[in-house]
XYZ file of C-alpha atoms in Angstrom:
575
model
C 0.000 0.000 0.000
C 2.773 2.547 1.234
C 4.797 1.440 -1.881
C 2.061 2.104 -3.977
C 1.269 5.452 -2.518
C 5.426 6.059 -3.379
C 5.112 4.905 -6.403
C 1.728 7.328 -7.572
C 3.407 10.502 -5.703
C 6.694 9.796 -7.952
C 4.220 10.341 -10.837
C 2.727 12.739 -9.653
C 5.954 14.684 -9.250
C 7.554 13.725 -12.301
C 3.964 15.076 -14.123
C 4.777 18.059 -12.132
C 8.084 18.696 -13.173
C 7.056 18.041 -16.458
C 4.508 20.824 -16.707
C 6.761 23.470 -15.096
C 9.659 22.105 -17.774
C 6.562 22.868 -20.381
C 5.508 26.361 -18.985
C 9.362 27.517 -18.492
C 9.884 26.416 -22.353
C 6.405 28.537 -23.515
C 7.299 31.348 -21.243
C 11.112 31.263 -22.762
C 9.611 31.170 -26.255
C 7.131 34.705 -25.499
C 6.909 36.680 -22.151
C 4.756 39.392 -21.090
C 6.945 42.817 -20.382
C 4.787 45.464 -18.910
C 5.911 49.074 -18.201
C 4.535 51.470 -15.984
C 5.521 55.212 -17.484
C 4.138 58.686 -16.458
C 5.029 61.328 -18.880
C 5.067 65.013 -17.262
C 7.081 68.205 -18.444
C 9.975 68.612 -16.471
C 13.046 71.300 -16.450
C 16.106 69.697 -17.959
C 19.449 71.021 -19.419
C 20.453 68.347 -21.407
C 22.350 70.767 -23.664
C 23.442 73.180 -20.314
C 20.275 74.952 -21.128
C 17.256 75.099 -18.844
C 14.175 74.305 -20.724
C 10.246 72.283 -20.184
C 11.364 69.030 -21.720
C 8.889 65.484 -21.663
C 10.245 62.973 -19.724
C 9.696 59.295 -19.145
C 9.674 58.416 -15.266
C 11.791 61.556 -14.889
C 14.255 60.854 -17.948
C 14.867 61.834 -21.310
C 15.331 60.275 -23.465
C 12.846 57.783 -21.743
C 13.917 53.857 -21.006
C 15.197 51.007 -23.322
C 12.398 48.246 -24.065
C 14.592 44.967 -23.948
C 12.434 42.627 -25.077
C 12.451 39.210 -27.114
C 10.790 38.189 -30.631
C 7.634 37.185 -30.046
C 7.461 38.854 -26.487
C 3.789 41.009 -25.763
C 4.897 44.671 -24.444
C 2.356 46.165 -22.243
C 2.743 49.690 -21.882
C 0.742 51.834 -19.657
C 1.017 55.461 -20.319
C -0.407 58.165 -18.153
C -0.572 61.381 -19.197
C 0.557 63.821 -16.909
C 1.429 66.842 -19.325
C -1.737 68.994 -17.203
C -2.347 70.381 -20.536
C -1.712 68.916 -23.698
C -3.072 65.361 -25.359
C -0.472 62.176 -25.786
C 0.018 59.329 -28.470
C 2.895 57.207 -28.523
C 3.835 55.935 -32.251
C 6.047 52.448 -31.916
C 8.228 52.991 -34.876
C 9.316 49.871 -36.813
C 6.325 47.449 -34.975
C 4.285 46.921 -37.575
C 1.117 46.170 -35.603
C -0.105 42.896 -37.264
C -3.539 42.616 -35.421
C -3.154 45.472 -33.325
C -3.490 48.701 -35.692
C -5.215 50.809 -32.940
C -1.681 50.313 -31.341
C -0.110 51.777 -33.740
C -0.185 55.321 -31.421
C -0.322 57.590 -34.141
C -3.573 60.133 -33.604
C -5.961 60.961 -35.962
C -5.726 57.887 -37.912
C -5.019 54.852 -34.814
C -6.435 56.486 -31.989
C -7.670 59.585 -30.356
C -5.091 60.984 -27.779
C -4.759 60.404 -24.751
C -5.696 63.414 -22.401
C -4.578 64.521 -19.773
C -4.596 62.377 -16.260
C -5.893 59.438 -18.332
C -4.152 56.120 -18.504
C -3.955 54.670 -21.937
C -2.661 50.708 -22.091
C -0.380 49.986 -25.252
C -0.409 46.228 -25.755
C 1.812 44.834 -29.074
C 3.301 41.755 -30.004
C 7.634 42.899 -31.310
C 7.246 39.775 -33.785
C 10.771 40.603 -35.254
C 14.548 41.101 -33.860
C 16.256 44.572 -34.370
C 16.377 48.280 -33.425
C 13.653 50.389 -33.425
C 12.337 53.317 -31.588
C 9.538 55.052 -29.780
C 8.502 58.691 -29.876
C 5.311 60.812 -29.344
C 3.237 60.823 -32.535
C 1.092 64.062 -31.828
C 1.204 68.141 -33.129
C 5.143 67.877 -32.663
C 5.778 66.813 -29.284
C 8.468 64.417 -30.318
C 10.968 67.359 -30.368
C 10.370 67.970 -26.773
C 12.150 64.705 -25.574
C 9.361 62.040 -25.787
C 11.416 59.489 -27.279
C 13.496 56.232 -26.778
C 14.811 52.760 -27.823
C 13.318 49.249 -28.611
C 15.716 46.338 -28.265
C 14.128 43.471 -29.765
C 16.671 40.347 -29.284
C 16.535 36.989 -31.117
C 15.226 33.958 -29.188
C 17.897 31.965 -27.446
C 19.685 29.815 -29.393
C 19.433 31.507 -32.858
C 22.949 32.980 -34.318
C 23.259 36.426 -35.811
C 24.739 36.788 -38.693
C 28.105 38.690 -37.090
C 29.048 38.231 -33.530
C 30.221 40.945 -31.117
C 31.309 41.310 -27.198
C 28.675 44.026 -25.974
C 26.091 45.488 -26.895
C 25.318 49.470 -27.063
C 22.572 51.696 -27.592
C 22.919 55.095 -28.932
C 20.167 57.454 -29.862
C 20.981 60.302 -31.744
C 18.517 63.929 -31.700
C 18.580 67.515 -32.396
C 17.311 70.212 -29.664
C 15.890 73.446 -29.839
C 14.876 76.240 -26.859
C 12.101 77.154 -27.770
C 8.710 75.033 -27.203
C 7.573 73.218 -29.544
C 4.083 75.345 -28.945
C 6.060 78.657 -30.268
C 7.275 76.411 -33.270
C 3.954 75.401 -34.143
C 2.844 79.312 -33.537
C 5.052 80.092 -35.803
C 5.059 77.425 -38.749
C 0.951 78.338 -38.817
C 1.194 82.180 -39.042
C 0.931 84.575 -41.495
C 3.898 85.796 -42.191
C 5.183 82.540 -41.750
C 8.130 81.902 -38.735
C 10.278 78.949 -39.402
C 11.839 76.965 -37.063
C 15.358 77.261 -38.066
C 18.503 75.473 -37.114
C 18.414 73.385 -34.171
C 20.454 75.094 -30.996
C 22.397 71.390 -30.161
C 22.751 67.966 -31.259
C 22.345 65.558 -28.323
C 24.012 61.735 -28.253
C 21.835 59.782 -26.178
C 20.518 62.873 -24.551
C 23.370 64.804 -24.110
C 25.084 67.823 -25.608
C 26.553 70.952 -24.806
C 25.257 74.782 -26.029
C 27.955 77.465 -25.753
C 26.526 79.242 -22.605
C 28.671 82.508 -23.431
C 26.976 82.587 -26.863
C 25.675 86.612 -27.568
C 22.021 86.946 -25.707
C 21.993 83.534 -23.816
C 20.056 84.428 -20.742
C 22.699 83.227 -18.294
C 20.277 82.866 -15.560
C 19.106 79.121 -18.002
C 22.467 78.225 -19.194
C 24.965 76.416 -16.581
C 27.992 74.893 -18.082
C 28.741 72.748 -15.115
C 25.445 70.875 -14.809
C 25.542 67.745 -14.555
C 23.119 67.029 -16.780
C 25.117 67.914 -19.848
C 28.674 66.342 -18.719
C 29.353 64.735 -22.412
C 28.080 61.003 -23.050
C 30.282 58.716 -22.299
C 30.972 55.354 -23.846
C 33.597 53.044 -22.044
C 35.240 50.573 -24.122
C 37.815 47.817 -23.281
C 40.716 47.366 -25.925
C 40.325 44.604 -28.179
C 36.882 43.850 -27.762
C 34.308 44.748 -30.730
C 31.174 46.077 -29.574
C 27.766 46.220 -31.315
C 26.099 49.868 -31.633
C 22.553 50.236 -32.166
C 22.595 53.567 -33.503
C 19.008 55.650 -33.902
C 17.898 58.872 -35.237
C 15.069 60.919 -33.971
C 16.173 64.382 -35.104
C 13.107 67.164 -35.563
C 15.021 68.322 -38.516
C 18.940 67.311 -38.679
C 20.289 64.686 -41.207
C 23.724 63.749 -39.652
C 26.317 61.936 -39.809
C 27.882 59.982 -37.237
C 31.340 59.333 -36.707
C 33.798 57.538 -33.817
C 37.760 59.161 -34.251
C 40.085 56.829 -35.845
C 37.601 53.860 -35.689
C 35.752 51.931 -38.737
C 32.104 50.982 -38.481
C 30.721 47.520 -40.065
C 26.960 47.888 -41.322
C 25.354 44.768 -39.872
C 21.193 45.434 -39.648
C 19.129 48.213 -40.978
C 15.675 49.063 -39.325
C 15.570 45.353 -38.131
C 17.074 43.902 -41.217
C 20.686 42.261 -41.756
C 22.886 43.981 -43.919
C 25.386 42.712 -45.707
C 27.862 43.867 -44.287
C 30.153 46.912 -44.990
C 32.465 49.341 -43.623
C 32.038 52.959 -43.441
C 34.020 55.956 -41.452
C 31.371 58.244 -40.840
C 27.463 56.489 -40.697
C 24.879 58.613 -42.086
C 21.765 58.495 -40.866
C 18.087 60.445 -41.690
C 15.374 60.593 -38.788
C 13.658 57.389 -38.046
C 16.039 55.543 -39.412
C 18.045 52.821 -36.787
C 21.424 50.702 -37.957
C 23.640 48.321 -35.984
C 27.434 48.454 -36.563
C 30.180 46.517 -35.557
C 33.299 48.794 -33.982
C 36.700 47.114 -32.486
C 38.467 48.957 -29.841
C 41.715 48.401 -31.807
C 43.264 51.571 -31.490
C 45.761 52.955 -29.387
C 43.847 52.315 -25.876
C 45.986 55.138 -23.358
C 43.981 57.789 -25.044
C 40.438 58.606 -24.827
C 38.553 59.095 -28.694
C 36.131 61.484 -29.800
C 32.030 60.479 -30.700
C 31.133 63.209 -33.064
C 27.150 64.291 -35.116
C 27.225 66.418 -37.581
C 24.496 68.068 -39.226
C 24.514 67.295 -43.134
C 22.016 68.246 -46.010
C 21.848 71.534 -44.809
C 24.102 74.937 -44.235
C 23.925 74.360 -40.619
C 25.350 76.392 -37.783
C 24.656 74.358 -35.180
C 27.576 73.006 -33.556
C 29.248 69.349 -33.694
C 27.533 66.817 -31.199
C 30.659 65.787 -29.216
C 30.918 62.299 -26.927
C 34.127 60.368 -25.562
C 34.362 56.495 -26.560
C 36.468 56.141 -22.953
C 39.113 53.470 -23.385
C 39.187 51.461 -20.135
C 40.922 52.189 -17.965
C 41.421 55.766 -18.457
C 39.567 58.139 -17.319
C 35.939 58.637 -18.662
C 36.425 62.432 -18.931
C 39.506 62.438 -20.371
C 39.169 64.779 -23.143
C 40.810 63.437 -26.096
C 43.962 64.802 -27.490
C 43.187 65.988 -30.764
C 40.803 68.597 -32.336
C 37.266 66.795 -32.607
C 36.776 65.230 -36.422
C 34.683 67.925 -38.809
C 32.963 65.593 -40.548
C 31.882 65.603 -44.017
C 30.835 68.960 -45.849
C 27.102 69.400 -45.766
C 26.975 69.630 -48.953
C 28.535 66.846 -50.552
C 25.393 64.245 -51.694
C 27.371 62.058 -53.697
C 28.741 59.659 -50.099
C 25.154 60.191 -48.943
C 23.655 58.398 -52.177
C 26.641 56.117 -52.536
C 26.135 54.804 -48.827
C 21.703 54.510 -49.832
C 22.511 52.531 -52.415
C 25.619 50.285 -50.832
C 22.919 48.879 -48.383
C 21.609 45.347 -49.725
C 19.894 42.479 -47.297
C 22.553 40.400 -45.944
C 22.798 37.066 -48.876
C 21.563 34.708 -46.135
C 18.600 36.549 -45.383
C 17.256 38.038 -48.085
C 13.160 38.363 -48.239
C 12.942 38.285 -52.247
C 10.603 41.391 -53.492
C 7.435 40.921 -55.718
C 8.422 40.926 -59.041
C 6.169 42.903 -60.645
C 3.550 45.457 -59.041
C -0.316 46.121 -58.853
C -0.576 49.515 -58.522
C 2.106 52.495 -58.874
C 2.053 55.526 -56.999
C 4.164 58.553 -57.678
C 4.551 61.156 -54.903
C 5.868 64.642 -55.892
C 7.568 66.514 -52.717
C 6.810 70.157 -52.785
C 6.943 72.864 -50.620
C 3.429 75.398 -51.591
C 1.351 78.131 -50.397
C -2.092 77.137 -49.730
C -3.931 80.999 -49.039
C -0.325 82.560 -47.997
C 0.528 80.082 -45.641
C 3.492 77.829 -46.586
C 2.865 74.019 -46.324
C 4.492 71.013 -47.968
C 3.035 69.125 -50.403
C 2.578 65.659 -51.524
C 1.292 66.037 -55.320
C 0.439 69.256 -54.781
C -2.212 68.283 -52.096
C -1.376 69.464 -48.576
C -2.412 66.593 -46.354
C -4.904 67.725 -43.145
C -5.613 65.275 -40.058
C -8.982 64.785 -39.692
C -10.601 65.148 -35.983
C -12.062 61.901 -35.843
C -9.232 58.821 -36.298
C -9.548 56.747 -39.500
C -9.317 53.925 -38.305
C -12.583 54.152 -36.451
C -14.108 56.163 -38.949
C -13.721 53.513 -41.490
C -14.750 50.730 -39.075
C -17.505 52.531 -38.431
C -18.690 53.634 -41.361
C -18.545 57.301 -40.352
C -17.258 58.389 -44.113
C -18.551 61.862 -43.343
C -15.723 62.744 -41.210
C -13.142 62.630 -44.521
C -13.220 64.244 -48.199
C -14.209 60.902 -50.114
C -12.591 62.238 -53.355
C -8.747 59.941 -53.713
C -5.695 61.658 -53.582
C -3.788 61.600 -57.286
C -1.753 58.635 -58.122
C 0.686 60.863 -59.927
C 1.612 64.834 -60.808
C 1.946 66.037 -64.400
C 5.371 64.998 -65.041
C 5.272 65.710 -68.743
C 5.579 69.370 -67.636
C 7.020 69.670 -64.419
C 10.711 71.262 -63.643
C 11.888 69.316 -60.627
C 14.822 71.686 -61.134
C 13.540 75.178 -60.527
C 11.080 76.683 -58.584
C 6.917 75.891 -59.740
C 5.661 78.400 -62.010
C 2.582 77.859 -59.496
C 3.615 77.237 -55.971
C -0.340 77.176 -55.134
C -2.181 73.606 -53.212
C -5.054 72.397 -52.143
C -5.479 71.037 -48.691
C -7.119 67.200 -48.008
C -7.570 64.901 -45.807
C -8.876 62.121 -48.223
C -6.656 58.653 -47.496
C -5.438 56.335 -50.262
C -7.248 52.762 -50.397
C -5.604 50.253 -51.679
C -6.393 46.292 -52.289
C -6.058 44.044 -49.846
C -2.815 41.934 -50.558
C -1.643 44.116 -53.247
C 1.614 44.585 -54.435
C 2.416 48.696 -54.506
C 5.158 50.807 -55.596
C 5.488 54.356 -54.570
C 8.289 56.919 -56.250
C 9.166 59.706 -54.061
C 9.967 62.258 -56.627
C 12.299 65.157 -54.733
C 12.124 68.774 -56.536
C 13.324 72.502 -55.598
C 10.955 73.981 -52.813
C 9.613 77.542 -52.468
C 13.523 78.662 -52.777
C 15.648 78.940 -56.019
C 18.314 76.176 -56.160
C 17.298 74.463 -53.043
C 16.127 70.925 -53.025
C 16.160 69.249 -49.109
C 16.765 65.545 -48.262
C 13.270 64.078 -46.902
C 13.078 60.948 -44.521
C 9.604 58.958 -45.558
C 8.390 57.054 -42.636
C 6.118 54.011 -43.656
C 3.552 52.623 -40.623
C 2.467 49.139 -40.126
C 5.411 47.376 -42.979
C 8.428 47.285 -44.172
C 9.210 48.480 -47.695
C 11.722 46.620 -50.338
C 14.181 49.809 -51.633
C 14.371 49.158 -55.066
C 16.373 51.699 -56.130
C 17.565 55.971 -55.963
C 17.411 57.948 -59.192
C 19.005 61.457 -60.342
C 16.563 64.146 -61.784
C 13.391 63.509 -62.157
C 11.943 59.483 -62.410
C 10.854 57.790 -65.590
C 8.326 55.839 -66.021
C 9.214 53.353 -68.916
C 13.106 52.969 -68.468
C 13.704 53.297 -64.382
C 12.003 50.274 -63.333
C 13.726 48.491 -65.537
C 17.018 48.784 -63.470
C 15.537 47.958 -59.989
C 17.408 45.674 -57.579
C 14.824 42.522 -57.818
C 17.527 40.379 -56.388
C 18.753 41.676 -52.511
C 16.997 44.622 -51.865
C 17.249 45.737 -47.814
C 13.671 46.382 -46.433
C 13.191 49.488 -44.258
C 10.714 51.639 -42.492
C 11.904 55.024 -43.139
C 14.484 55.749 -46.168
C 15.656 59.459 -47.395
C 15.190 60.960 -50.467
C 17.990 62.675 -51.911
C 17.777 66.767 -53.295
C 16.488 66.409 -56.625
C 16.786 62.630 -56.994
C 13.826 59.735 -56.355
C 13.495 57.077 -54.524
C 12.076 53.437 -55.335
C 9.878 51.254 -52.895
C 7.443 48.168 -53.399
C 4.895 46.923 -50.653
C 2.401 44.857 -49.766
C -0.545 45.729 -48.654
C -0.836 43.235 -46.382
C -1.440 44.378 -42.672
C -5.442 44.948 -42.128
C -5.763 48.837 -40.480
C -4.755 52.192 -41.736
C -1.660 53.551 -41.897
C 0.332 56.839 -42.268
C 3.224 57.400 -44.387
C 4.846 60.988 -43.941
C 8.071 62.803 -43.819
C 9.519 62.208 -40.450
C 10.649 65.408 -40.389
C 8.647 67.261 -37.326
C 7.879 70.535 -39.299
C 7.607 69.002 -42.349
C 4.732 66.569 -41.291
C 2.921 69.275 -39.448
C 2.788 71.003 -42.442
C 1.009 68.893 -44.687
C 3.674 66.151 -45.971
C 2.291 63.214 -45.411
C -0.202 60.644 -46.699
C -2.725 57.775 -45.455
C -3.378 54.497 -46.502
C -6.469 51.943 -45.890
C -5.882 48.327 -46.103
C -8.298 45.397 -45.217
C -10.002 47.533 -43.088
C -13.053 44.558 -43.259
C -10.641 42.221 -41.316
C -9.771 44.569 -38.584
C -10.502 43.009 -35.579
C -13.247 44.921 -32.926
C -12.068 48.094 -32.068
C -11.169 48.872 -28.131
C -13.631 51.430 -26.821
C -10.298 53.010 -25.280
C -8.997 54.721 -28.567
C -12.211 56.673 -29.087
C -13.726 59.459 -27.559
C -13.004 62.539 -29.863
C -14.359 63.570 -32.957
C -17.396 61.495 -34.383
C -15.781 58.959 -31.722
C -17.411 60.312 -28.711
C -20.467 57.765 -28.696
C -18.440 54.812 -28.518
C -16.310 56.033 -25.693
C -16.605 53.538 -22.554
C -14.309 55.330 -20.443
């Protein structure tokens, strides 16, 4: 009898074990990582300067998500800015089965306002770098921004290998609010925002508080908060950087003294591989590289940004890669590297078109396309006031989101009439200013067939200016996009397509577009929701450039009654 008893409580231990075994292998293979963050203005001098920045839990930029493929992130956000509306935009998750997650207001959701709690709940379904930032008016610029570290599942081997692993998040920073920038981009006569006063690695830069009319009751050169960033480095070991861009305006390029940088992964894709001094990068935009501390390690090296694309006077973005074990604050000995000449486009394109998927991993393109979209970037005047353009159509957010307008049927909300699928190229100068710099304002959405194959051309001109064409980061939500290819001039529609990369093409999120060149990208639409695809430049997206499209908006799931409440939304609100 007692044996017996032995012998069932062995099994019954053994079935025990076996069912935590099980439940420690599922919860290996996908775990739950929730985040508690409460996002309030706070004064910070992150450049030296005193100024109302957003923070995260107190910091800007706000935490890392670390996270695993195939993990759930829970994020709950509450709003504690006591006057202004929130939406956080996961850049690079492309939301399969979650669109209202998407955090991007006016088309996912309505915002979030203030003292509410808003729950974020996403599945990061790929490895790589991507980022997070506030996705409403253009609170992104006032420090509401951070890293995703998505890692690969135990057991599965990268592509390269490395000793450590670094993040690095590269921005631009102005002093004034971003409510005086948006004062000033909507006036008549118009204000613009010009150059930004700082550029910030990973949150930290320094402003020249002796500078002519710097109020030196804001500007403290020995605050703590703007002691350079620091990177400490043992010799001989090769560390992975995950490198991201969430500049208002700045292209830059980004450069470590004496040291080479491998390409690895682009916005969650392996590269294959190559080597570059200086990285440029556009805003969105994320890239891993491989960098050896090989040099000589009793010295200290300098981490330098540099604003390209544009006659600049902000200063160089300056950071010490510390060679253990001297000391972190050792300045370097030599004069901080200049960096390329603004200027010069030709290592910008040559570096766009040097980045192919890595040969083990490529994801081969549709061959051939359903439906092709040009897209004409212009800056206008639409009544006096200046706004950029997408085919001469200014784009307007709506006040109810269209995601639940189109779920519910609510078509009222939005001009029905399409955007154009093209400009008048026959006649067009790219090259000079427009004989007619006038546009029409929409907020009509591109819809496009479920499971489609799409190509859109970003077609670059000269703005407003003579002799001035800028470089323009597209940002596209809920996919990635196969690059097939950059053009000079202006595109053609018979003989350019016939010299696309079919064969490796890297897949992105956000690409540039080069002064007066184009830029090549095929799609499918094949995530159910609705989607925006703008310039990620702050002003430039307030302004107008951007676009929307509808996909499969039938086999969106039931919308959560928590993304509604403005607008036409109101009567489905169950707070």
């Amino acid at each position: 009898m007692v044996e017996h008893f032995h012998h069932q409580s062995q099994k019954f231990v053994k079935f025990l074990v076996l069912c935590l075994l099980f439940l420690a292998a599922v919860s290996v293979e996908a775990r739950v990582r929730h985040h508690k963050w409460e996002v309030k203005y706070e004064y910070k001098s992150p450049d030296c300067f005193k100024k109302l920045s957003i923070s995260i839990n107190g910091k800007t930029p706000g935490p890392t998500i670390i996270a695993q493929q195939g993990d759930t992130i829970i994020v709950e956000v509450k709003n504690s800015l006591l006057t202004e509306n929130l939406a956080i935009h996961w850049h690079g998750i492309r939301q399969i089965g979650t669109p209202w997650a998407d955090g991007t207001e006016g088309i996912t959701q309505c915002p979030v306002v203030p003292g509410d709690t808003f729950v974020y709940k996403f599945v990061v379904d790929r490895p790589g770098t991507y980022l997070y930032h506030a996705h409403y008016g253009m609170q992104r610029q006032a420090g509401l921004q951070g890293m995703i570290k998505v890692l690969v599942p135990k057991g599965v081997v990268e592509p390269f290998s490395y000793d450590h692993d670094r993040n690095i998040l590269l921005t631009d920073w102005y002093h004034k609010s971003t409510y005086e920038q948006a004062a000033g981009l909507s006036s008549l006569p118009f204000v613009w925002v010009g150059e930004p006063q700082s550029l910030l690695i990973h949150g930290r830069g320094r402003f020249n508080c002796s500078a002519p009319s710097t109020d030196a009751t804001l500007c403290n050169a020995t605050h703590p908060q703007c002691t350079p960033f620091t990177m400490t480095v043992v010799p001989g070991k090769t560390y992975r950087l995950r490198i991201g861009s969430l500049t208002a305006l700045a292209a830059l390029s980004f450069e470590i003294e004496g040291h080479n940088m491998t390409v690895v992964e682009a916005d969650g894709h392996y590269v294959e591989p190559f080597v570059v001094q200086n990285l440029f990068i556009y805003s969105g935009e994320t890239y891993s590289v491989l960098i050896k501390a090989d040099q000589d390690p009793t010295r200290n090296y300098w981490a330098s940004t540099k604003v390209v694309s544009r006659p600049s006077d902000t200063p160089n973005g300056l950071g010490i890669f510390n060679y253990y074990p001297n000391h972190p604050r050792r300045r370097p000995p030599t004069i901080p590297p200049v960096g390329p000449r603004w200027d010069d486009v030709a290592p910008r394109v040559n570096q766009s078109v040097a980045i192919k998927s890595h040969k083990n991993f490529i994801h081969a393109p549709p061959q051939t396309s359903d439906r092709v979209i040009v897209m004409l970037n212009t800056q206008n005047r639409v009544n006096g006031f200046m706004r950029w353009s997408v085919n001469n159509v200014s784009f307007n957010m709506p006040h109810t989101p269209y995601l639940i307008t189109l779920k519910h049927n609510l078509l009222h909300t939005f001009e029905q009439t399409p955007p154009p699928d093209n400009y008048d190229h026959e006649n067009y100068d790219i090259f000079n200013v427009a004989k007619n710099v006038n546009a029409t304002t929409s907020n009509s959405i591109y819809r496009l067939k479920f499971n489609t194959t799409v190509d859109i051309i970003l077609q670059n001109a000269n703005t407003i200016n003579p002799n001035n064409s800028e470089t323009h980061p597209w940002h596209l939500h809920g996919h990635d996009f196969w690059v097939l290819g950059y053009g000079n001039g202006k595109f053609n529609q018979s003989i350019d397509p016939k010299n696309y990369n079919l064969v490796n093409p890297i897949m992105k999120n956000t690409i540039p577009v080069h002064p007066y060149r184009w830029t090549a990208l095929r799609f499918r639409a094949d995530n159910p929701g609705v989607w925006a695809f703008h310039c990620h430049i702050e002003s430039h997206f307030f302004m107008g450039m951007g676009v929307v499209f509808e996909e499969g908006i039938e086999k969106v799931g039931k919308l959560p009654t928590s993304i509604m409440g403005c607008g036409d939304s109101k009567r489905f609100h169950r707070p």
